[in-house]
């Protein structure tokens, strides 16, 4: 699970670079790259939290925190799925808020994992 998580991390990194290369002015490419980021981060958090949960140098609170970005991402996917809401943005639409919340919560999880490695000298 750790190796799969790391490989997906590489894919997520490339997808995140592509999000920057293709801004929302190139909507189809941007949405494809963003889907790669969201789907891979979702799976990475699950895989690595489960794989590391019983590791003696893994702070379990980080695994519990991982539930938050997963729930936010599920809500984001549920709201935006099939409605093409990102392409038809309206200010009353909650999708961008959930999108950014999912991104920041996922990046915070990665940061917590890095801090864990620094503190525990992994």
mmCIF file of C-alpha atoms in Angstrom:
data_model
loop_
_atom_site.group_PDB
_atom_site.id
_atom_site.type_symbol
_atom_site.label_atom_id
_atom_site.label_comp_id
_atom_site.label_asym_id
_atom_site.label_seq_id
_atom_site.Cartn_x
_atom_site.Cartn_y
_atom_site.Cartn_z
ATOM 1 C CA UNK A 1 0.000 0.000 0.000
ATOM 2 C CA UNK A 2 2.907 2.335 0.722
ATOM 3 C CA UNK A 3 4.451 1.844 -2.715
ATOM 4 C CA UNK A 4 1.097 2.357 -4.441
ATOM 5 C CA UNK A 5 0.570 5.488 -2.345
ATOM 6 C CA UNK A 6 3.985 6.824 -3.358
ATOM 7 C CA UNK A 7 3.356 6.101 -7.052
ATOM 8 C CA UNK A 8 0.013 7.860 -6.825
ATOM 9 C CA UNK A 9 1.849 10.751 -5.160
ATOM 10 C CA UNK A 10 3.970 11.136 -8.277
ATOM 11 C CA UNK A 11 0.830 11.066 -10.413
ATOM 12 C CA UNK A 12 -0.812 13.665 -8.145
ATOM 13 C CA UNK A 13 2.263 15.883 -8.425
ATOM 14 C CA UNK A 14 2.258 15.731 -12.220
ATOM 15 C CA UNK A 15 -1.495 16.380 -12.254
ATOM 16 C CA UNK A 16 -1.030 19.394 -9.987
ATOM 17 C CA UNK A 17 1.630 20.765 -12.338
ATOM 18 C CA UNK A 18 -0.796 20.296 -15.229
ATOM 19 C CA UNK A 19 -3.457 22.265 -13.322
ATOM 20 C CA UNK A 20 -1.015 25.170 -13.322
ATOM 21 C CA UNK A 21 -0.105 24.748 -16.975
ATOM 22 C CA UNK A 22 -3.758 24.595 -18.011
ATOM 23 C CA UNK A 23 -5.658 27.301 -16.093
ATOM 24 C CA UNK A 24 -9.431 27.549 -16.232
ATOM 25 C CA UNK A 25 -9.170 29.368 -19.579
ATOM 26 C CA UNK A 26 -8.404 25.881 -20.971
ATOM 27 C CA UNK A 27 -11.307 24.316 -19.105
ATOM 28 C CA UNK A 28 -11.324 20.749 -20.479
ATOM 29 C CA UNK A 29 -7.605 20.215 -19.856
ATOM 30 C CA UNK A 30 -7.860 21.926 -16.466
ATOM 31 C CA UNK A 31 -10.763 19.709 -15.382
ATOM 32 C CA UNK A 32 -8.916 16.580 -16.523
ATOM 33 C CA UNK A 33 -5.809 17.549 -14.549
ATOM 34 C CA UNK A 34 -7.875 18.582 -11.498
ATOM 35 C CA UNK A 35 -9.700 15.236 -11.581
ATOM 36 C CA UNK A 36 -6.299 13.530 -11.455
ATOM 37 C CA UNK A 37 -5.306 15.564 -8.398
ATOM 38 C CA UNK A 38 -8.557 14.977 -6.494
ATOM 39 C CA UNK A 39 -8.881 11.284 -7.260
ATOM 40 C CA UNK A 40 -5.253 10.486 -6.474
ATOM 41 C CA UNK A 41 -5.106 12.523 -3.239
ATOM 42 C CA UNK A 42 -8.310 10.836 -2.085
ATOM 43 C CA UNK A 43 -6.804 7.379 -2.607
ATOM 44 C CA UNK A 44 -3.368 8.385 -1.262
ATOM 45 C CA UNK A 45 -4.791 9.577 2.046
ATOM 46 C CA UNK A 46 -6.753 6.372 2.488
ATOM 47 C CA UNK A 47 -3.887 4.058 1.495
ATOM 48 C CA UNK A 48 -1.167 5.752 3.516
ATOM 49 C CA UNK A 49 -3.320 6.259 6.604
ATOM 50 C CA UNK A 50 -4.273 2.572 6.629
ATOM 51 C CA UNK A 51 -0.746 1.391 5.808
ATOM 52 C CA UNK A 52 0.920 3.541 8.465
ATOM 53 C CA UNK A 53 -1.743 3.358 11.168
ATOM 54 C CA UNK A 54 0.016 0.687 13.233
ATOM 55 C CA UNK A 55 3.551 1.895 12.490
ATOM 56 C CA UNK A 56 5.244 2.854 15.782
ATOM 57 C CA UNK A 57 6.547 6.152 14.362
ATOM 58 C CA UNK A 58 3.234 7.257 12.861
ATOM 59 C CA UNK A 59 1.164 9.707 14.882
ATOM 60 C CA UNK A 60 -2.330 8.218 14.744
ATOM 61 C CA UNK A 61 -3.972 11.617 15.052
ATOM 62 C CA UNK A 62 -2.799 12.267 11.477
ATOM 63 C CA UNK A 63 -4.712 9.209 10.292
ATOM 64 C CA UNK A 64 -7.804 10.435 12.104
ATOM 65 C CA UNK A 65 -7.364 13.894 10.561
ATOM 66 C CA UNK A 66 -7.223 12.166 7.144
ATOM 67 C CA UNK A 67 -10.939 11.468 7.503
ATOM 68 C CA UNK A 68 -11.666 15.209 7.171
ATOM 69 C CA UNK A 69 -10.273 15.728 3.631
ATOM 70 C CA UNK A 70 -11.830 12.448 2.557
ATOM 71 C CA UNK A 71 -15.293 13.574 3.707
ATOM 72 C CA UNK A 72 -14.841 17.018 2.133
ATOM 73 C CA UNK A 73 -13.736 15.408 -1.136
ATOM 74 C CA UNK A 74 -16.725 13.056 -1.133
ATOM 75 C CA UNK A 75 -19.071 16.015 -0.614
ATOM 76 C CA UNK A 76 -17.302 17.945 -3.387
ATOM 77 C CA UNK A 77 -17.538 15.002 -5.778
ATOM 78 C CA UNK A 78 -21.195 14.426 -4.904
ATOM 79 C CA UNK A 79 -22.137 18.075 -5.470
ATOM 80 C CA UNK A 80 -20.209 18.536 -8.703
ATOM 81 C CA UNK A 81 -20.640 15.107 -10.316
ATOM 82 C CA UNK A 82 -22.583 15.089 -13.536
ATOM 83 C CA UNK A 83 -23.671 18.702 -13.232
ATOM 84 C CA UNK A 84 -20.650 20.307 -14.903
ATOM 85 C CA UNK A 85 -20.947 22.962 -12.203
ATOM 86 C CA UNK A 86 -17.340 24.028 -12.496
ATOM 87 C CA UNK A 87 -17.880 24.991 -16.134
ATOM 88 C CA UNK A 88 -21.043 26.938 -15.247
ATOM 89 C CA UNK A 89 -19.907 28.805 -12.164
ATOM 90 C CA UNK A 90 -22.468 30.880 -10.281
ATOM 91 C CA UNK A 91 -21.796 32.676 -7.014
ATOM 92 C CA UNK A 92 -24.581 30.803 -5.238
ATOM 93 C CA UNK A 93 -22.963 27.483 -6.143
ATOM 94 C CA UNK A 94 -21.014 25.957 -3.187
ATOM 95 C CA UNK A 95 -18.678 23.896 -5.385
ATOM 96 C CA UNK A 96 -15.617 26.208 -5.371
ATOM 97 C CA UNK A 97 -15.708 26.380 -1.580
ATOM 98 C CA UNK A 98 -15.693 22.601 -1.282
ATOM 99 C CA UNK A 99 -13.076 22.359 -4.008
ATOM 100 C CA UNK A 100 -10.661 24.648 -2.146
ATOM 101 C CA UNK A 101 -11.504 23.054 1.203
ATOM 102 C CA UNK A 102 -10.660 19.631 -0.256
ATOM 103 C CA UNK A 103 -7.376 20.934 -1.680
ATOM 104 C CA UNK A 104 -6.266 22.692 1.509
ATOM 105 C CA UNK A 105 -7.362 19.829 3.790
ATOM 106 C CA UNK A 106 -5.455 17.322 1.625
ATOM 107 C CA UNK A 107 -2.336 19.481 1.473
ATOM 108 C CA UNK A 108 -2.545 19.960 5.261
ATOM 109 C CA UNK A 109 -2.605 16.151 5.643
ATOM 110 C CA UNK A 110 0.557 15.901 3.529
ATOM 111 C CA UNK A 111 2.132 18.620 5.675
ATOM 112 C CA UNK A 112 1.175 16.801 8.880
ATOM 113 C CA UNK A 113 2.722 13.626 7.473
ATOM 114 C CA UNK A 114 5.942 15.546 6.707
ATOM 115 C CA UNK A 115 5.982 17.008 10.237
ATOM 116 C CA UNK A 116 5.446 13.487 11.609
ATOM 117 C CA UNK A 117 8.496 12.300 9.665
ATOM 118 C CA UNK A 118 10.548 15.225 10.940
ATOM 119 C CA UNK A 119 9.520 14.796 14.588
ATOM 120 C CA UNK A 120 9.869 11.002 14.633
ATOM 121 C CA UNK A 121 13.059 11.097 12.499
ATOM 122 C CA UNK A 122 11.728 8.676 9.889
#
